[in-house]
PDB file of C-alpha atoms in Angstrom:
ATOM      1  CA  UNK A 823     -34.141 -17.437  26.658  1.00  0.00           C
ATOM      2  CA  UNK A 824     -35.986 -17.623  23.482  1.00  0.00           C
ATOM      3  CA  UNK A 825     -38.942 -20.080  22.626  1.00  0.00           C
ATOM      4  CA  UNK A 826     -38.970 -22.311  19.683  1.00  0.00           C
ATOM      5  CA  UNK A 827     -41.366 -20.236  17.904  1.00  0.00           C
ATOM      6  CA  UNK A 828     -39.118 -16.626  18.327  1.00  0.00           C
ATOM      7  CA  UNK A 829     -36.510 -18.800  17.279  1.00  0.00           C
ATOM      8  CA  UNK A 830     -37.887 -19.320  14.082  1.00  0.00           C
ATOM      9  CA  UNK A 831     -38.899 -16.226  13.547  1.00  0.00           C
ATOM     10  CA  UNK A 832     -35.715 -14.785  14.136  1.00  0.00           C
ATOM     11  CA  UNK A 833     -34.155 -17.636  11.731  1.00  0.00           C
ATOM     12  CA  UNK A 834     -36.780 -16.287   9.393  1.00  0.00           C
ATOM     13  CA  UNK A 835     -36.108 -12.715   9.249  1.00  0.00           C
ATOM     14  CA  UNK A 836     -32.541 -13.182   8.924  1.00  0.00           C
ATOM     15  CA  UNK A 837     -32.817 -15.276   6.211  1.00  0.00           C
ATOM     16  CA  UNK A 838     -34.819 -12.371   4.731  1.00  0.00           C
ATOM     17  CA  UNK A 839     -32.058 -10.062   5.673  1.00  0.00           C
ATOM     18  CA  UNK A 840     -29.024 -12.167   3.898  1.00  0.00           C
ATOM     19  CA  UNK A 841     -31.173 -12.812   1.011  1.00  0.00           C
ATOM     20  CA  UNK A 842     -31.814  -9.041   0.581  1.00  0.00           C
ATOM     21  CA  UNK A 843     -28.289  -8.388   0.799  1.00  0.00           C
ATOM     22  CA  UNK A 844     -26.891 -10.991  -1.304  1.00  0.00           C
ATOM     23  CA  UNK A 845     -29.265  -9.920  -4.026  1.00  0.00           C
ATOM     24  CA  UNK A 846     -28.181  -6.172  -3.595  1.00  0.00           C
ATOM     25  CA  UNK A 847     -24.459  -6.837  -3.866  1.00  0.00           C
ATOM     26  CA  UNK A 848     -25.373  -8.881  -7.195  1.00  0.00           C
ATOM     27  CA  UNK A 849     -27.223  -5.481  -8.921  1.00  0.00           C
ATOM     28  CA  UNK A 850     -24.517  -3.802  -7.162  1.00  0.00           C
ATOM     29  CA  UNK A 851     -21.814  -5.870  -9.009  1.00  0.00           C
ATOM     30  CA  UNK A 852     -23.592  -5.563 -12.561  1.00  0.00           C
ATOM     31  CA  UNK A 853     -23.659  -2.061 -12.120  1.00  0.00           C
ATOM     32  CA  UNK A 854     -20.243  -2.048 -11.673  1.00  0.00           C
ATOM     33  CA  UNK A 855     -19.699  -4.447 -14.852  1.00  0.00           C
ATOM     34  CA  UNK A 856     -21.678  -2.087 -16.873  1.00  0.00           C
ATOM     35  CA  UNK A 857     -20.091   0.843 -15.746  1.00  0.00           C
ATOM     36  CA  UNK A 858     -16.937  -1.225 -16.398  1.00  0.00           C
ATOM     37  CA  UNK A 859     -17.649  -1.686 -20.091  1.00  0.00           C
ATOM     38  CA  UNK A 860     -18.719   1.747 -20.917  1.00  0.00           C
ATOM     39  CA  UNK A 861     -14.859   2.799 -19.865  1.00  0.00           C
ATOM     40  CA  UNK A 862     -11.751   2.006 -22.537  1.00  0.00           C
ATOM     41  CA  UNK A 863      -9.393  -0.794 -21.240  1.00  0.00           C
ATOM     42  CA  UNK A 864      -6.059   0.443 -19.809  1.00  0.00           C
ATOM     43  CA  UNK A 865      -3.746  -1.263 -22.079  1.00  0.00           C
ATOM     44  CA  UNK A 866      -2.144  -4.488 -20.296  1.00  0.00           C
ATOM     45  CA  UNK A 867       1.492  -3.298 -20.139  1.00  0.00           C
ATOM     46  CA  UNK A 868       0.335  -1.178 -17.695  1.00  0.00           C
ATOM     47  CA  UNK A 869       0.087  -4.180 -15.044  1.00  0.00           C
ATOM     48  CA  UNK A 870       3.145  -6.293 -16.708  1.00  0.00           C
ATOM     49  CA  UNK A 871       5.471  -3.899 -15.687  1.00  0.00           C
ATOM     50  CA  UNK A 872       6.648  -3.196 -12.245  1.00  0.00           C
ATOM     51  CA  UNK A 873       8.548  -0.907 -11.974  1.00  0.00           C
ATOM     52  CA  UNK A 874       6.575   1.961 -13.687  1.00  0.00           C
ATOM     53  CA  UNK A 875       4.648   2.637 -10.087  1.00  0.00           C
ATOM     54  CA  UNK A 876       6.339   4.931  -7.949  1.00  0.00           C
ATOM     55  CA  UNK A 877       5.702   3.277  -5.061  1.00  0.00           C
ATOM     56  CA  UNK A 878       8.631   0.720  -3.822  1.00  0.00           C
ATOM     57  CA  UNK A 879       9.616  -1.912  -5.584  1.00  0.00           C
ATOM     58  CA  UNK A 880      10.728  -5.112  -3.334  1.00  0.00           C
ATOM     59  CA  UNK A 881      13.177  -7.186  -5.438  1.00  0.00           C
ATOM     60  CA  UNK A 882      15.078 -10.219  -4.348  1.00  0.00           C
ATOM     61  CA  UNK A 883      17.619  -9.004  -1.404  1.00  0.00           C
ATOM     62  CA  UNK A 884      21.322  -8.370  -3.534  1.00  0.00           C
ATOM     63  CA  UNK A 885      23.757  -7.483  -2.036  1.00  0.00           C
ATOM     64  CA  UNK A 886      25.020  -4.347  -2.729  1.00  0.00           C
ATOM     65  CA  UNK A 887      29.032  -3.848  -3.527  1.00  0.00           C
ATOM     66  CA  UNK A 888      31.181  -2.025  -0.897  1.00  0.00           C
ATOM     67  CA  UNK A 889      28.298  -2.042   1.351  1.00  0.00           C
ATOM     68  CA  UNK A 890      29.350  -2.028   4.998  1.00  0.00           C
ATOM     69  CA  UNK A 891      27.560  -1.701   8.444  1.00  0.00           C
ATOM     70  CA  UNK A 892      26.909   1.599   9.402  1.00  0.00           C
ATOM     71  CA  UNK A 893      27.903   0.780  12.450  1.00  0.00           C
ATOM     72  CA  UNK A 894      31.752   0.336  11.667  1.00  0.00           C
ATOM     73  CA  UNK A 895      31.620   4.081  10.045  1.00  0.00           C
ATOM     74  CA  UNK A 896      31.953   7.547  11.551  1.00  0.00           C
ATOM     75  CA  UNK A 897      28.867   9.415  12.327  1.00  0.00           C
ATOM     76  CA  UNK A 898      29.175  11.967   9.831  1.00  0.00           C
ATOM     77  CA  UNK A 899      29.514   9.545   7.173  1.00  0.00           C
ATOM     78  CA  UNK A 900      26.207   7.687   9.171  1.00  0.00           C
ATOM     79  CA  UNK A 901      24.684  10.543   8.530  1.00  0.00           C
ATOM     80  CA  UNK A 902      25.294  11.341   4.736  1.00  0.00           C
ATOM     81  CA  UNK A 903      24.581   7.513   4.188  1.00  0.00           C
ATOM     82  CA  UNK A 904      20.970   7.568   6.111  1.00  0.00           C
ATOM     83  CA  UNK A 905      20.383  11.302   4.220  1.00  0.00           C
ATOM     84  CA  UNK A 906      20.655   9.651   0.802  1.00  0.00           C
ATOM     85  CA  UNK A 907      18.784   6.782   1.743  1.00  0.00           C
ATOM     86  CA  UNK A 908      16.142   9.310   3.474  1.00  0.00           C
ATOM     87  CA  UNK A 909      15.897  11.094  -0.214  1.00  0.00           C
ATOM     88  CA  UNK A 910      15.399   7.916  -2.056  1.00  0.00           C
ATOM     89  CA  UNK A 911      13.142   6.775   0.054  1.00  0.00           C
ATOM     90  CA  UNK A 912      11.166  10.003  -0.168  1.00  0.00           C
ATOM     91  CA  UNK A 913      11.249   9.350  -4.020  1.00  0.00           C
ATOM     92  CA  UNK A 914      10.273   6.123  -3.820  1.00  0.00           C
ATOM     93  CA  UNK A 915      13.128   4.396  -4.168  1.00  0.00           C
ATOM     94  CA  UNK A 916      14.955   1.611  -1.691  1.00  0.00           C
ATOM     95  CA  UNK A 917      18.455   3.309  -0.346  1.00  0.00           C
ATOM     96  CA  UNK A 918      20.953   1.090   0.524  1.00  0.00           C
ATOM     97  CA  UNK A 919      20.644   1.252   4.419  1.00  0.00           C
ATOM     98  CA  UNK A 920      16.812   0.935   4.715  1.00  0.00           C
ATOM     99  CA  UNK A 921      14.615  -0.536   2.722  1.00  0.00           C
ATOM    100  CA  UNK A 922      10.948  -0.930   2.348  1.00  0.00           C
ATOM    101  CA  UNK A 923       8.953  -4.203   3.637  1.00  0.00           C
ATOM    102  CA  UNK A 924       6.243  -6.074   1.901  1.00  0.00           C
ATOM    103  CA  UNK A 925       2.796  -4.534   2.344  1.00  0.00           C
ATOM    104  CA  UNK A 926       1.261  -5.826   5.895  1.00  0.00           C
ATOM    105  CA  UNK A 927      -2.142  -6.990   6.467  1.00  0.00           C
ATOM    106  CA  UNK A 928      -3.234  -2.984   7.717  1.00  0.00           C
ATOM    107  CA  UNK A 929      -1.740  -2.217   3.989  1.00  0.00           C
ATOM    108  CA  UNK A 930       0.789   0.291   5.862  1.00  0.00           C
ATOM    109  CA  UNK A 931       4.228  -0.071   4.190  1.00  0.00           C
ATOM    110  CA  UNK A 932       6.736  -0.539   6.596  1.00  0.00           C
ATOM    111  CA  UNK A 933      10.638  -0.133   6.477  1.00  0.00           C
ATOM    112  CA  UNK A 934      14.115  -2.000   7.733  1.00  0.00           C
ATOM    113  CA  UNK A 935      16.662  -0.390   9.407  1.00  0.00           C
ATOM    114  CA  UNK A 936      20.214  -1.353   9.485  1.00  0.00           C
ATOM    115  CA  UNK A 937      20.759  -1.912  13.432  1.00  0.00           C
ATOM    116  CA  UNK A 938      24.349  -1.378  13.497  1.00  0.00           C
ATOM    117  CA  UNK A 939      22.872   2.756  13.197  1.00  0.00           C
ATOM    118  CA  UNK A 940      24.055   4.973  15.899  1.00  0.00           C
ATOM    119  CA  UNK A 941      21.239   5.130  18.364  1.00  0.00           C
ATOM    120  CA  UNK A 942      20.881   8.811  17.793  1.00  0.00           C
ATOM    121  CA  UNK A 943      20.112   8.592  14.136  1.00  0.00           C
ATOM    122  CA  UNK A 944      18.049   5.618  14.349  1.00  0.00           C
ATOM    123  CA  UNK A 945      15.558   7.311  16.251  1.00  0.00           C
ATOM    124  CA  UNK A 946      15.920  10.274  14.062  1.00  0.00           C
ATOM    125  CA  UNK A 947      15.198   7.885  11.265  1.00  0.00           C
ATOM    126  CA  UNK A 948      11.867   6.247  12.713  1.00  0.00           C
ATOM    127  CA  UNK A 949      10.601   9.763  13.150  1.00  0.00           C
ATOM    128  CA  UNK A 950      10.647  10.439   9.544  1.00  0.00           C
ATOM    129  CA  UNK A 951       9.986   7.148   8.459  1.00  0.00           C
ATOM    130  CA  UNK A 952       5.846   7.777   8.333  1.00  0.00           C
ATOM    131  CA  UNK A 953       6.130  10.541   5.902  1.00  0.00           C
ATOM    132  CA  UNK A 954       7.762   7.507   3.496  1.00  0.00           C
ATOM    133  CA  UNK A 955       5.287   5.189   4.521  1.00  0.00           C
ATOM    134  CA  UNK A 956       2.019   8.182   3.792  1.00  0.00           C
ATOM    135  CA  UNK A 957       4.292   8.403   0.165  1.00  0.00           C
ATOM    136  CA  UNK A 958       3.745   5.072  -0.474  1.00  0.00           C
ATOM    137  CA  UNK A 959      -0.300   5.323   0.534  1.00  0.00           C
ATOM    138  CA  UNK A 960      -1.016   8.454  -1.526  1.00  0.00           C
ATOM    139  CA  UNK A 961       1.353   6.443  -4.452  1.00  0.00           C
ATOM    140  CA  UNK A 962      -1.047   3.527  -4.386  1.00  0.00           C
ATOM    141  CA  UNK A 963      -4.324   5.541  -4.113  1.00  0.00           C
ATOM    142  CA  UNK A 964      -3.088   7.391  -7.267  1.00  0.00           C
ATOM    143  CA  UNK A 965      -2.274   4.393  -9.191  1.00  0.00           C
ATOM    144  CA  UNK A 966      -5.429   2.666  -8.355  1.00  0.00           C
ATOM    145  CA  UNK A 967      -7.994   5.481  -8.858  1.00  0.00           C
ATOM    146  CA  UNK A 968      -6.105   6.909 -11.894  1.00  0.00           C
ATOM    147  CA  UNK A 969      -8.086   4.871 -14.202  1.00  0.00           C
ATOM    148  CA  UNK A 970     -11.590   5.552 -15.787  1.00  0.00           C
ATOM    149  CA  UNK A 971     -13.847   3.744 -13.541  1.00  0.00           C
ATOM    150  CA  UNK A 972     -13.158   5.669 -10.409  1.00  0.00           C
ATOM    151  CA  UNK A 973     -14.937   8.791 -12.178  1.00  0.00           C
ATOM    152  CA  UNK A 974     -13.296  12.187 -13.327  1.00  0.00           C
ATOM    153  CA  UNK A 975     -12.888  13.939  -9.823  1.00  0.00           C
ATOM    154  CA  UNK A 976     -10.604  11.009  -8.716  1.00  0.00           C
ATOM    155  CA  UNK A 977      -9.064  10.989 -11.754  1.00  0.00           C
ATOM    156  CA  UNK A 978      -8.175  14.452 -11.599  1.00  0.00           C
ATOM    157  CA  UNK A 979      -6.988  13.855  -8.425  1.00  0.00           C
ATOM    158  CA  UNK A 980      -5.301  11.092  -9.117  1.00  0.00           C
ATOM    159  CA  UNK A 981      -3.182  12.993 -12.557  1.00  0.00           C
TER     160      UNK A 981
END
């Protein structure tokens, strides 16, 4: 148990402590701004449009013509269906089978699956499913750190 007085002592020091910080993360924050004016603007169609990212785009769900469960198909026409939709979503693209998710609260994009997939190639699917999820990371790090402020190496990087 602590005493009154190391009580106030500790209320002390940490008020110290979250001062100190709080004014570090304000110097911190105009260095930032003045780094931020020394750069060009990007120009403001840049965030406008959408669809120049190459990571996935979620649009309203439309439904798609002559699309039927997979399920109701042969498996060799499964598979040339969840191929195409593989390569699209390797591109960045939604397929027509699977498509990507909104972005969770871990940031990892995530993907749906139609169920009606034979067993098989659904968990041939999930398998490669990552690599189209680390796309979409490595898409977003390059379209964030692309611009001035990040410095030249990321920009490099990022080009």
């Amino acid at each position: 148990r602590l005493s009154s007085k190391q009580l106030e002592t500790l209320k002390g020091q940490l008020e110290t402590f979250t001062t100190k910080i709080a004014e570090a993360d304000k110097k911190k924050k105009q260095r930032q701004d003045a780094i931020v004016g020394q750069f060009p603007p990007l120009p403001s169609w840049l965030s406008k449009r959408t669809y120049l990212t190459s990571d996935y785009t979620i649009t309203p769900h439309m439904t798609q013509p002559g699309k039927v469960p997979l399920g109701t198909l042969p498996a060799h026409v499964q598979q040339q269906a969840i191929i195409n939709d593989l390569l699209y979503l390797m591109q960045g693209s939604n397929g027509c089978y699977i498509t990507a998710k909104h972005l969770g609260e871990d940031q990892k994009r995530s993907f749906t699956l139609d169920q009606t997939l034979d067993i098989s190639l659904q968990s041939l699917v999930k398998r490669l499913l990552p690599l189209c999820s680390n796309y979409s990371t490595v898409s977003r790090f390059i379209q964030e750190h692309a611009k001035f402020v990040h410095g030249m190496i990321n920009q490099a990087l990022s080009a």
